[in-house]
Short mmCIF file of C-alpha atoms and ligand atoms in Angstrom, two decimals:
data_model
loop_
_atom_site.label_atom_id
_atom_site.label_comp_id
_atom_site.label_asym_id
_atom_site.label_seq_id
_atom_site.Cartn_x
_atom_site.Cartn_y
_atom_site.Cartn_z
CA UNK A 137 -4.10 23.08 9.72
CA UNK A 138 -0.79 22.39 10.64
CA UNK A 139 2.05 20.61 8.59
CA UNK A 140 4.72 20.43 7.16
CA UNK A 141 5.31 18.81 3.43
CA UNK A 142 8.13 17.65 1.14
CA UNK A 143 7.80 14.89 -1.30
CA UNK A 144 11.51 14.70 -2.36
CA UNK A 145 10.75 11.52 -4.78
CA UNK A 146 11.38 12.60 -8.80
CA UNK A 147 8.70 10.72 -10.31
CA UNK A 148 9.65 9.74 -13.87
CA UNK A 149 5.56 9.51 -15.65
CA UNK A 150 4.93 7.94 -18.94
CA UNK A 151 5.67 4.90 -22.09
CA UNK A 152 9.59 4.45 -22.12
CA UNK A 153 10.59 6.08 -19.19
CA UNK A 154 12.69 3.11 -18.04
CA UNK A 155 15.61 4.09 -20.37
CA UNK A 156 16.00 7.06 -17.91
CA UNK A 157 17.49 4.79 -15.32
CA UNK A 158 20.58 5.76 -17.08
CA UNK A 159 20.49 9.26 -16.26
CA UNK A 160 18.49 9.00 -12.36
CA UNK A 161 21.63 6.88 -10.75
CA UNK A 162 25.07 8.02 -10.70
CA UNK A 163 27.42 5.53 -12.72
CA UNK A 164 29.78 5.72 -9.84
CA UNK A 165 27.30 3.67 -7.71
CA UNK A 166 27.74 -0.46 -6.93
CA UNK A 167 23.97 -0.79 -7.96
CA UNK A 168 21.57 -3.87 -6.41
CA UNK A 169 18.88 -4.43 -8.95
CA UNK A 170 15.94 -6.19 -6.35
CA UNK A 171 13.00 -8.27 -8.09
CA UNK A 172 9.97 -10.45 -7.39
CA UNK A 173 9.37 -14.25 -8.44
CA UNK A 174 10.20 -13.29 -12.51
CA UNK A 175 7.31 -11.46 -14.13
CA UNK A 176 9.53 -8.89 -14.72
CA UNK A 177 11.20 -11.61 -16.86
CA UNK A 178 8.34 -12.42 -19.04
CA UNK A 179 7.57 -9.06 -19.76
CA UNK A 180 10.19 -6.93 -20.83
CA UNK A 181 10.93 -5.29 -17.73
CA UNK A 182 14.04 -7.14 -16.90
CA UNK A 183 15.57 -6.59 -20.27
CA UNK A 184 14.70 -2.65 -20.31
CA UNK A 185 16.71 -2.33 -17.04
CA UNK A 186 19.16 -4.31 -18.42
CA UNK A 187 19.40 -2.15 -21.22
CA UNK A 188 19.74 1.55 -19.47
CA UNK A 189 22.26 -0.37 -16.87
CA UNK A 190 24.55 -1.51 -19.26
CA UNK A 191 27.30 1.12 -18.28
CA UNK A 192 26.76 0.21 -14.79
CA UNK A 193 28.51 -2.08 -12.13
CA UNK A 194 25.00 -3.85 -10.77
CA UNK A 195 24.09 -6.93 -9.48
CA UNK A 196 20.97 -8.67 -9.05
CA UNK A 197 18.75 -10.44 -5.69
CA UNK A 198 15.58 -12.38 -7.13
CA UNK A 199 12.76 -13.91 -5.43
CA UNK A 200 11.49 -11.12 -2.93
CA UNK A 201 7.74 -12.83 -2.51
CA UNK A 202 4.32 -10.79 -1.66
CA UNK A 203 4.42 -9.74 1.63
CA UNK A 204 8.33 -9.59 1.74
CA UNK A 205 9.65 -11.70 4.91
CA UNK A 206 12.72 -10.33 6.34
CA UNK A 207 14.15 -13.80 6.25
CA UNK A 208 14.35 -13.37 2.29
CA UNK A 209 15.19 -9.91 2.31
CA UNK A 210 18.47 -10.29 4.88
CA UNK A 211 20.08 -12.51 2.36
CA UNK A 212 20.02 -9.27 0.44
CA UNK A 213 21.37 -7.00 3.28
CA UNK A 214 24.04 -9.95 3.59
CA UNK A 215 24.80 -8.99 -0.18
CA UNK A 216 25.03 -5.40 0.19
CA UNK A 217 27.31 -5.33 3.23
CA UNK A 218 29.54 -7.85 1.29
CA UNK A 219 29.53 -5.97 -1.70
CA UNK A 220 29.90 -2.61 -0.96
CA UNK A 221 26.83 -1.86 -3.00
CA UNK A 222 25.45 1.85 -3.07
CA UNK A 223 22.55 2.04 -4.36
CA UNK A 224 19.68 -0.23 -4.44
CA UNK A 225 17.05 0.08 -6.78
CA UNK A 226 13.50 -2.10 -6.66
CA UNK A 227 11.76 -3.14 -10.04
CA UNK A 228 8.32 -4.04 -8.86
CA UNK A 229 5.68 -3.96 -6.74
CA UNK A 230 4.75 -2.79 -3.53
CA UNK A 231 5.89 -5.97 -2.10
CA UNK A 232 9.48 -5.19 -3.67
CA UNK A 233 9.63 -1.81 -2.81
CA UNK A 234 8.99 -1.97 0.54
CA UNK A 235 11.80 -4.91 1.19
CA UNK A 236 14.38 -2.16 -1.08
CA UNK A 237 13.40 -0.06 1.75
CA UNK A 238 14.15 -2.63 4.10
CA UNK A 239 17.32 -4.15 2.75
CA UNK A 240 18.33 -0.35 2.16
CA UNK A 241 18.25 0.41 6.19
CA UNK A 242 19.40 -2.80 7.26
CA UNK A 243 22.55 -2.60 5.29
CA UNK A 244 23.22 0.25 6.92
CA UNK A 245 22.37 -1.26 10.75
CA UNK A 246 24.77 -3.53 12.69
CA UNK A 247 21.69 -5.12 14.84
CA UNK A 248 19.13 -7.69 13.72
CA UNK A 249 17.05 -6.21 11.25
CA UNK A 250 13.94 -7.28 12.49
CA UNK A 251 14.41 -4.23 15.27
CA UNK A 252 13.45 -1.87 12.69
CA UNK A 253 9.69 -2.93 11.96
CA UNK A 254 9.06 -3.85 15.33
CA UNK A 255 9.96 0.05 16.52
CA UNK A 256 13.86 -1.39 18.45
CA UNK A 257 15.83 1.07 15.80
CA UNK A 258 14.95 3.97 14.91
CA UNK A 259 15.69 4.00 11.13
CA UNK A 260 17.77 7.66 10.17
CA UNK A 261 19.93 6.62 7.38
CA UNK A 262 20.12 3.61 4.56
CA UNK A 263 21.29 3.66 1.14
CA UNK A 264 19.87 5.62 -1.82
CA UNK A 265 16.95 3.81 -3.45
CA UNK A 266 15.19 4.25 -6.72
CA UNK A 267 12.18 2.23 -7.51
CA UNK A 268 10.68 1.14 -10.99
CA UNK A 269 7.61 0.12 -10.29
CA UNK A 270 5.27 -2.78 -11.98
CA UNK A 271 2.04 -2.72 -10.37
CA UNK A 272 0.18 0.63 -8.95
CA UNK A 273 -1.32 0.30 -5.52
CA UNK A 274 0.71 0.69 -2.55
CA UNK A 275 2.14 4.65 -3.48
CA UNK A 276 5.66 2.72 -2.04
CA UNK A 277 7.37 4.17 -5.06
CA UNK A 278 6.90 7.98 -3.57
CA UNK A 279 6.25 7.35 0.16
CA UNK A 280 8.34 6.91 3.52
CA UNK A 281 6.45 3.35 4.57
CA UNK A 282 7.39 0.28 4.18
CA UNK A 283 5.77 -2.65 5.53
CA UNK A 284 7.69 -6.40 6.47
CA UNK A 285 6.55 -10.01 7.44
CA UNK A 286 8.26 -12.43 9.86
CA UNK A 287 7.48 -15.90 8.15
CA UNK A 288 8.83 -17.51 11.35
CA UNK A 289 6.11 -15.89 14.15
CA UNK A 290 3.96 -14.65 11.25
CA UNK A 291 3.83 -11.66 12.05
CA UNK A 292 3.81 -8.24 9.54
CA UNK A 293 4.81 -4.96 11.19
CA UNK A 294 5.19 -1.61 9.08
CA UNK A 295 7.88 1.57 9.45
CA UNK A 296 8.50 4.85 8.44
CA UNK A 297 11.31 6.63 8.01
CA UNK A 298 12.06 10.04 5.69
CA UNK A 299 15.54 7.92 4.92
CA UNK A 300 13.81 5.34 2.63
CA UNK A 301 11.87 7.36 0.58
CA UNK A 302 13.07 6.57 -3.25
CA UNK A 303 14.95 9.16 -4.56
CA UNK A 304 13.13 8.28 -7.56
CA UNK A 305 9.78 6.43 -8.93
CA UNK A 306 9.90 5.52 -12.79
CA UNK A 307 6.37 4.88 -13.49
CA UNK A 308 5.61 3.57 -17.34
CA UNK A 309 1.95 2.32 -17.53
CA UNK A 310 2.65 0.03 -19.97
CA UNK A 311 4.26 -2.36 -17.39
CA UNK A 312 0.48 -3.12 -16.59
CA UNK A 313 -0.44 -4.70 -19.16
CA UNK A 314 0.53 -7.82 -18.26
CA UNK A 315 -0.92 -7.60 -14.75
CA UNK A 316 -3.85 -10.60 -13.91
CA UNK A 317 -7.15 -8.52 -13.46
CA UNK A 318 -6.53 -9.70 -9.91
CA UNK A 319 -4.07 -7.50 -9.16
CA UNK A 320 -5.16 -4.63 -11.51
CA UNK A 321 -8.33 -4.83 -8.92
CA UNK A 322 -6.19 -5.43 -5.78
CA UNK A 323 -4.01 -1.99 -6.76
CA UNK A 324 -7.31 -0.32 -7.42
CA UNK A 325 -9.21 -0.85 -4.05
CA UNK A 326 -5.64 -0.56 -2.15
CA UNK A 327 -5.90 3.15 -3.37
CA UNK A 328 -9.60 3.46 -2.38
CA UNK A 329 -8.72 2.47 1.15
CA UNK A 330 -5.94 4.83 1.19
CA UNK A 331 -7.76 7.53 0.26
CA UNK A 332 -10.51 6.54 2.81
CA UNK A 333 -8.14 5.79 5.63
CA UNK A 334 -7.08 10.45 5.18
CA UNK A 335 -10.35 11.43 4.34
CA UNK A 336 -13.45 9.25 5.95
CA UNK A 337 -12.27 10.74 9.88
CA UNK A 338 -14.33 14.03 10.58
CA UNK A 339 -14.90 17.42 9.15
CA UNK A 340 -11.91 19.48 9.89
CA UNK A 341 -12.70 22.20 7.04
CA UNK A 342 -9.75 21.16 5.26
CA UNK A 343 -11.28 22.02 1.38
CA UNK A 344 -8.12 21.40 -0.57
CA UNK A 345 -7.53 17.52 1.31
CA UNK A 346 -10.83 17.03 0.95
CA UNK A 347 -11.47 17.69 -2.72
CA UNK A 348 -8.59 16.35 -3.78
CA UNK A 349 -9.40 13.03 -1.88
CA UNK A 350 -13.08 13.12 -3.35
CA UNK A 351 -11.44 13.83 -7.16
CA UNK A 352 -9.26 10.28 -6.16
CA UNK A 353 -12.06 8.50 -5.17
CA UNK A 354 -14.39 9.03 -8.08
CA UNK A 355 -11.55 8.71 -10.56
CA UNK A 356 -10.98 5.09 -9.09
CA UNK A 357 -14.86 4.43 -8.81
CA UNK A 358 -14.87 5.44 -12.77
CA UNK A 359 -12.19 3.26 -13.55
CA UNK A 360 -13.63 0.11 -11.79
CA UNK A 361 -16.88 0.68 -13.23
CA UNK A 362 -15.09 0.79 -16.80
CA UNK A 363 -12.19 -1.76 -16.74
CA UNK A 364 -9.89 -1.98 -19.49
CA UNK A 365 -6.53 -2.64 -18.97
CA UNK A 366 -6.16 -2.19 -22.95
CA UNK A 367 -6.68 1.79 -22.98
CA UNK A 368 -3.52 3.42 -22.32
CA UNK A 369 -5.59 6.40 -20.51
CA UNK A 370 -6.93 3.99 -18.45
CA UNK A 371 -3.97 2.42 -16.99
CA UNK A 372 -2.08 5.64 -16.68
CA UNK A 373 -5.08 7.08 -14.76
CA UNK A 374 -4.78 4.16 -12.39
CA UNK A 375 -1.12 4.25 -12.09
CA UNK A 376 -1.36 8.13 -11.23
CA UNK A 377 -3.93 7.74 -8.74
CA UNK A 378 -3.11 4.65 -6.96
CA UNK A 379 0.58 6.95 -6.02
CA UNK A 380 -1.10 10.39 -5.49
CA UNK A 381 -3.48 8.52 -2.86
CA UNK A 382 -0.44 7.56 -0.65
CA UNK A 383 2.07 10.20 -1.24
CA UNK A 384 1.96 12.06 1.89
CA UNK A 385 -0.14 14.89 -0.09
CA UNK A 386 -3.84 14.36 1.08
CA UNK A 387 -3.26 13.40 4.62
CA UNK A 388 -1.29 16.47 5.34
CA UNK A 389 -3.17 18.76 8.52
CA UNK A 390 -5.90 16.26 8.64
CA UNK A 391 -6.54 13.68 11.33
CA UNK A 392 -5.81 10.04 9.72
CA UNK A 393 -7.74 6.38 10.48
CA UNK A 394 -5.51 3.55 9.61
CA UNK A 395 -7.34 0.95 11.34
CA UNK A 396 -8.62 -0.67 8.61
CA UNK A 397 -4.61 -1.34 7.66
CA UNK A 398 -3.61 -2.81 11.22
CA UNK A 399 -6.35 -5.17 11.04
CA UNK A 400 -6.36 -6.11 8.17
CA UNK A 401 -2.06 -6.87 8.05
CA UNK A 402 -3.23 -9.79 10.65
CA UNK A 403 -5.13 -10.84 8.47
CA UNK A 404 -2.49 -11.05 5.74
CA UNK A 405 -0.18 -12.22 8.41
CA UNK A 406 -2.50 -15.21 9.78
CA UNK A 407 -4.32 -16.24 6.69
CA UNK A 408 -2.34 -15.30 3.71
CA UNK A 409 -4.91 -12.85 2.36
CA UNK A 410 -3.79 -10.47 -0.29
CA UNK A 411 -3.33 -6.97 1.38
CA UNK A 412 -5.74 -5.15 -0.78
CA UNK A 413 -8.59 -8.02 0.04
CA UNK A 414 -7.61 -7.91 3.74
CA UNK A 415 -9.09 -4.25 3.63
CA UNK A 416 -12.46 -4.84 1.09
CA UNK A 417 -12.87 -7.73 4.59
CA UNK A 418 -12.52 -5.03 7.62
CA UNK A 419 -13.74 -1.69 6.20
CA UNK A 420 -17.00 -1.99 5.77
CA UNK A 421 -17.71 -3.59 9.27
CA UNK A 422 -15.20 -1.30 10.81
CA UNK A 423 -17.48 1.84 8.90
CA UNK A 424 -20.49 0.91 10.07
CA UNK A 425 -19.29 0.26 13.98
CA UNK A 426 -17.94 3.50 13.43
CA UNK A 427 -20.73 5.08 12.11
CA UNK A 428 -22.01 8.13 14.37
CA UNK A 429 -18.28 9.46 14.70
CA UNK A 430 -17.67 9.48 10.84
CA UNK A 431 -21.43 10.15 10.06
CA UNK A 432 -20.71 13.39 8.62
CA UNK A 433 -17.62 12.62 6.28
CA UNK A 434 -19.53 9.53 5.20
CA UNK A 435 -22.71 11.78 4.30
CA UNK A 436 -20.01 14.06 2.68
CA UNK A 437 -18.59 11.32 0.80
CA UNK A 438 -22.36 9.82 -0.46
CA UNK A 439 -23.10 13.32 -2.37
CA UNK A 440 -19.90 14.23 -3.19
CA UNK A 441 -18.33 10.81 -4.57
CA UNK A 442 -21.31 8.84 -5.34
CA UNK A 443 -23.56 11.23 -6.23
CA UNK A 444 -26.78 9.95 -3.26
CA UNK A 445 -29.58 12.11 -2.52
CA UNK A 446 -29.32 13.48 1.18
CA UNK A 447 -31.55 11.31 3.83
CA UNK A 448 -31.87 10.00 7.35
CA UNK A 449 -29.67 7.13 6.40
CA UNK A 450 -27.10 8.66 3.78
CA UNK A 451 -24.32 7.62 5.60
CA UNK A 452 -25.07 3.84 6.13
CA UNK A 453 -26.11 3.91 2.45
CA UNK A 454 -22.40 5.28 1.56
CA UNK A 455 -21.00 2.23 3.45
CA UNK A 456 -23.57 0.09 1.27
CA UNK A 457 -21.96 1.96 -1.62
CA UNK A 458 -18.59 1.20 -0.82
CA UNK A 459 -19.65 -2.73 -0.61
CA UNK A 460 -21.38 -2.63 -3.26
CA UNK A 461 -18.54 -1.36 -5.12
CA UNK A 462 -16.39 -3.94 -3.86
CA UNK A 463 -18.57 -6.52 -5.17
CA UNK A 464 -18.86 -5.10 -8.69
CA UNK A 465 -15.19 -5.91 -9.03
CA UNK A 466 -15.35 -9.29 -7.35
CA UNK A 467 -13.51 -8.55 -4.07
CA UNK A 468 -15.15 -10.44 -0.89
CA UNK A 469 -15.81 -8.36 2.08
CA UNK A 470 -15.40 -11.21 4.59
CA UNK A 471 -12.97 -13.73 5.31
CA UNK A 472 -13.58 -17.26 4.17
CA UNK A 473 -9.96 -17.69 4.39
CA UNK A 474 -9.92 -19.58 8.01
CA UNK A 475 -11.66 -22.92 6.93
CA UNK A 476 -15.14 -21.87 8.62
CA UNK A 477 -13.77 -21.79 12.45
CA UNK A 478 -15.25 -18.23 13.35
CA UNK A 479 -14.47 -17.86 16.85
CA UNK A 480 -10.73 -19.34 16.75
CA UNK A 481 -10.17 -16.81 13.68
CA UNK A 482 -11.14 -13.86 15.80
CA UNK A 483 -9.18 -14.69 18.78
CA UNK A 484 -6.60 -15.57 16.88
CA UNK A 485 -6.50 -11.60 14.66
CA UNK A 486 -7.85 -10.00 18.17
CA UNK A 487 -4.48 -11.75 20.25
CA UNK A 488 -2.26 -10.34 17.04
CA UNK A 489 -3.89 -6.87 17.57
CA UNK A 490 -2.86 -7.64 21.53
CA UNK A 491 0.54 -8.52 20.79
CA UNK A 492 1.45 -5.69 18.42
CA UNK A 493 0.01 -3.04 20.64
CA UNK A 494 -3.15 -2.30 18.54
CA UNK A 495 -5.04 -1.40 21.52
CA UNK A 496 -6.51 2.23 20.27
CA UNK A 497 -6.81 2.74 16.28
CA UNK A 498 -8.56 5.06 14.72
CA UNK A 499 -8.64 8.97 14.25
CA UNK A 500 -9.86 9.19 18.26
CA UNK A 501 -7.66 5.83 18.99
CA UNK A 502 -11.58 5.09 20.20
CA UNK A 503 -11.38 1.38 18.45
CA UNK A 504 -9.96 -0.74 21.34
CA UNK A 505 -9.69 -4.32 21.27
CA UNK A 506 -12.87 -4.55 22.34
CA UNK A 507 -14.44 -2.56 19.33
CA UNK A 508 -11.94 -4.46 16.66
CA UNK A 509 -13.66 -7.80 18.24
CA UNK A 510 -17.05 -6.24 16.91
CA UNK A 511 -15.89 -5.39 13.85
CA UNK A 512 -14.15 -8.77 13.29
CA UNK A 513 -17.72 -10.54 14.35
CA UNK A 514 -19.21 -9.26 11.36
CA UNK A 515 -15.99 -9.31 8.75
CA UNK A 516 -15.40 -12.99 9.61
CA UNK A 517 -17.60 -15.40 7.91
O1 LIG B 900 6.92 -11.28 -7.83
P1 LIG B 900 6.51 -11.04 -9.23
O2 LIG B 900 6.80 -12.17 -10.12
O3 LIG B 900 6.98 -9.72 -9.76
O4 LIG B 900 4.87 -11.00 -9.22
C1 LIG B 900 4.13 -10.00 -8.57
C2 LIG B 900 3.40 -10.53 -7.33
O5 LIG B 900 3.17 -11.90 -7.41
C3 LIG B 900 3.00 -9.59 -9.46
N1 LIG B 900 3.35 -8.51 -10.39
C4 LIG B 900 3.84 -7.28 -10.09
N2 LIG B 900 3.98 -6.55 -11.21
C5 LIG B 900 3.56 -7.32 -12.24
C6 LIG B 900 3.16 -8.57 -11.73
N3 LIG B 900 2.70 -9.56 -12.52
C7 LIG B 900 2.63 -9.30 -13.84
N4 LIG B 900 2.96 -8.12 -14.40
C8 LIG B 900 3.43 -7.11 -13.64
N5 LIG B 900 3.71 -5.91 -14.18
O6 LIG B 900 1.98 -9.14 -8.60
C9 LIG B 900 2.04 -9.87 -7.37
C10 LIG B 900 1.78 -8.96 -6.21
O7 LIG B 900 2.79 -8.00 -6.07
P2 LIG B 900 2.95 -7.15 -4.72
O8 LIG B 900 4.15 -6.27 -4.88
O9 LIG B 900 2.90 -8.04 -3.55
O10 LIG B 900 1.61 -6.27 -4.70
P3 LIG B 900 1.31 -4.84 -4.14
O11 LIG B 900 1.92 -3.78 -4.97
O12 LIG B 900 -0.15 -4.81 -3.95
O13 LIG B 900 2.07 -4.76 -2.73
C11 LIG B 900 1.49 -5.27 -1.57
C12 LIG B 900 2.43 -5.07 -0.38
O14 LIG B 900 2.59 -3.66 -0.07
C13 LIG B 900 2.27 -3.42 1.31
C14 LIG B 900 1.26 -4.50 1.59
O15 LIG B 900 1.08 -4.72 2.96
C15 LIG B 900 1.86 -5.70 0.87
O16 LIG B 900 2.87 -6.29 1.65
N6 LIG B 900 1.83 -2.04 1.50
C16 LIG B 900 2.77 -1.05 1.46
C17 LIG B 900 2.46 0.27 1.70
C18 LIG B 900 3.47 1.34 1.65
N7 LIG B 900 4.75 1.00 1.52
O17 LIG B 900 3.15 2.53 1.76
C19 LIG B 900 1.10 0.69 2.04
C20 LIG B 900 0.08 -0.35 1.73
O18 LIG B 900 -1.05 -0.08 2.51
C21 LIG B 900 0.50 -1.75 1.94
O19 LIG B 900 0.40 -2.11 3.32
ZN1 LIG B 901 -2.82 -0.48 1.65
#
C-alpha cells in the first residue's frame, strides 16, 4: 500500500444545515448560486439559500440539465468572467455539481472550455466552490471529478483535478424527500457501482479498503431491500453512504476498475440513459467476461456482503446476486434504449470507446475493444 490522502471538503451532516451557508462563504465573495431545471424551487431549497444569503452579493444561473452540456454551462463561465464573481456554489445534484466544477475552471481558463474534459488543459486552479447538495449518488459534493457532455458531437468526457474539489458539502437529508423513487434508486445503485468499481479488482490484502467497502455495500443492499424514503435514518444512511463510496477514501492503495463508468457514459452519451442505469446495463456482463481475474474478490464479496455459502460457482452466483438485486429495485440490466437495432447500437458505443481512447479499461487495462464488444453483446438487448 502506497498513497497518499487528503479529503479537504468540510462536510456540513444533518436537518437544517443549510442556514450554515452563512458562516462556510466569506461575505466578501461575488457569489454564483448554480441550479437545475427548478425542483429546488418546489421544495424549499431555493428559499433556504435564499435565506442564509441574504447578507450576500449573489447571483443566480438556472437550468443546468442532467448530464450538464458545456454549451449550457459556458453561458455561466460567460457570467462569471463578466461579473467578477468569486465563489460559485452548486445547489443540487451530481449533474449540478459537476458543471460548478466546470464553470469554476473555465472561468478561470482563457481557451475553449471544452479542452478541459477532453485532457487539452490541464485544470490547476478555478474558483472556490461549495456545494449543497439535493440528491445522494455521485459523492461530487466531496470528490475531485467531474464529468461533462458535448450536446453538439454527443459526447461525455470526465476530469479530475484537486482544484475543484468543494471546499464544502452541506448535506441535509431532508432535501430527499421530495426525490421520485427513480432517482432515490438511481443514487442508490450509483453508490453500489462505486463501491464495486475500488473493491471488485483482486486481493491486494488491503483489510481496512476492503471492510470498509463490504460495510458500504451491505448498508446499500439493506436499504434497497427496505425502502422508505419517509424514515429520516433511512435517508441519512443513504445520503452518508452514497458520498463515503466516492470520496477518495476506499480506493486509496488499491488497484481501481472503472470500466463499467467509461462504457456506460456512451451509453448516456448515445442513448440518453440515466447514468446510474447505464451501469445496472454493463456491469453484470462486464463481471461475468471478467470472471476468472476477479474470481476471488467476487467469492469474497458473495460471503462477506451477501452472506452465500462457499461453492464451485460462488462467484458467478455473486454476479447473479448483484442482478438480482438490480431487479428487486426495478433497474434493467440491458439496454432497450436503441429501438431494437442490436448490432448498429454496439458499433455505434464500441466506435465511442474508439474515439475517446477506451482501448484498455480495467484494473489490468486487459478489457480492449475487443472484450467491451463482448460485454456489449450481452448488455444490449
Ligand atoms: O434539475 P432539477 O430540477 O434539480 O432536477 C433534478 C434532475 O432532474 C432532480 N433532483 C435533484 N435533486 C432533487 C431532484 N428532484 C426532486 N427533489 C430533489 N431534492 O434529479 C434529476 C437528476 O439529477 P442529477 O444531478 O442529474 O443526478 P445525479 O446526482 O445522479 O448526477 C448524475 C451525473 O453525475 C455524473 C453522471 O455521469 C451524471 O452526469 N457523475 C459524477 C461523478 C463525480 N463527479 O464523481 C461520478 C459519477 O460516477 C457520475 O459519472
Ligand atoms: Zn457513477
Amino acid at each position: 500500500m502506497k498513497f497518499s490522502y487528503v479529503n479537504p471538503t468540510l462536510i456540513q451532516f444533518g436537518q437544517n444545515q443549510i442556514a450554515s451557508l452563512a458562516k462556510l462563504i466569506s461575505k466578501d465573495q461575488k457569489v454564483l448560486v448554480v441550479y437545475g431545471g427548478g425542483s429546488i424551487k418546489k421544495n424549499g431549497v431555493y428559499d433556504q439559500v435564499k435565506a442564509a444569503l441574504s447578507d450576500f452579493d449573489w447571483l443566480e444561473f438556472s437550468g443546468v440539465g442532467a448530464n450538464p452540456t458545456v454549451e449550457v454551462l459556458d453561458k455561466a463561465v460567460a457570467i462569471c468572467k463578466e461579473q467578477g464573481v468569486d465563489f460559485v456554489l452548486g445547489v443540487g445534484g451530481g449533474s449540478v455539481i459537476d458543471g460548478v466544477k466546470y464553470i469554476a475552471a473555465s472561468a478561470v481558463y482563457d481557451g475553449d472550455g471544452w479542452d478541459i474534459p477532453s485532457g487539452k488543459h490541464v485544470v490547476k486552479q478555478a474558483l472556490p466552490i461549495g456545494a449543497v447538495l439535493t440528491l445522494p449518488a455521485t459523492g461530487s459534493e466531496s470528490n475531485q471529478g467531474s464529468v461533462v457532455s458535448k450536446a453538439a458531437t454527443s459526447e461525455k468526457l470526465a476530469f479530475m483535478s484537486p482544484a475543484v474539489q468543494p471546499k464544502f458539502a452541506v448535506m441535509d437529508p431532508d432535501v430527499m424527500l421530495t426525490l421520485p423513487p427513480r432517482q432515490l434508486v438511481n443514487g442508490l445503485v450509483d453508490a453500489w457501482v462505486h463501491t464495486c468499481e475500488q473493491y471488485l479488482t483482486f486481493p491486494a490484502g488491503a483489510l481496512v479498503q476492503d471492510a470498509y467497502a463490504e460495510g458500504l455495500l451491505k448498508t446499500l443492499k439493506t436499504l434497497g431491500d427496505n425502502y422508505d424514503k419517509q424514515d429520516d435514518a433511512w435517508r441519512a444512511n443513504l445520503m452518508w453512504a452514497a458520498n463515503q463510496a466516492l470520496n477518495g477514501l476506499i480506493g486509496s492503495g488499491v488497484a481501481q476498475d472503472w470500466a463499467t463508468h467509461m462504457i456506460g457514459h456512451e451509453l448516456t452519451a448515445a442513448y440518453g440513459v440515466d447514468h446510474a442505469r447505464s451501469l445496472a446495463i454493463v456491469q453484470p456482463s462486464l463481471l461475468r467476461n471478467q470472471l476468472e481475474v476477479k474470481k476471488p474478490k467476487l467469492e469474497q464479496m458473495g460471503i462477506n456482503v451477501f452472506g452465500l455459502e462457499q461453492s464451485d460457482d460462488l462467484a458467478l452466483r455473486t454476479i447473479d446476486a448483484i442482478e438480482a438485486f438490480y431487479h428487486s429495485l426495478d433497474v434493467a440490466t440491458q439496454l432497450t434504449e436503441h429501438n431494437g437495432n442490436k448490432a448498429e447500437a454496439i458499433d455505434t458505443v464500441i466506435s465511442k470507446l474508439e474515439a475517446h481512447g477506451m482501448l484498455a479499461l480495467g484494473e489490468h487495462q486487459a478489457i480492449t475493444i475487443e472484450k467491451s464488444r463482448e460485454i456489449l453483446e450481452k448488455a444490449v438487448a
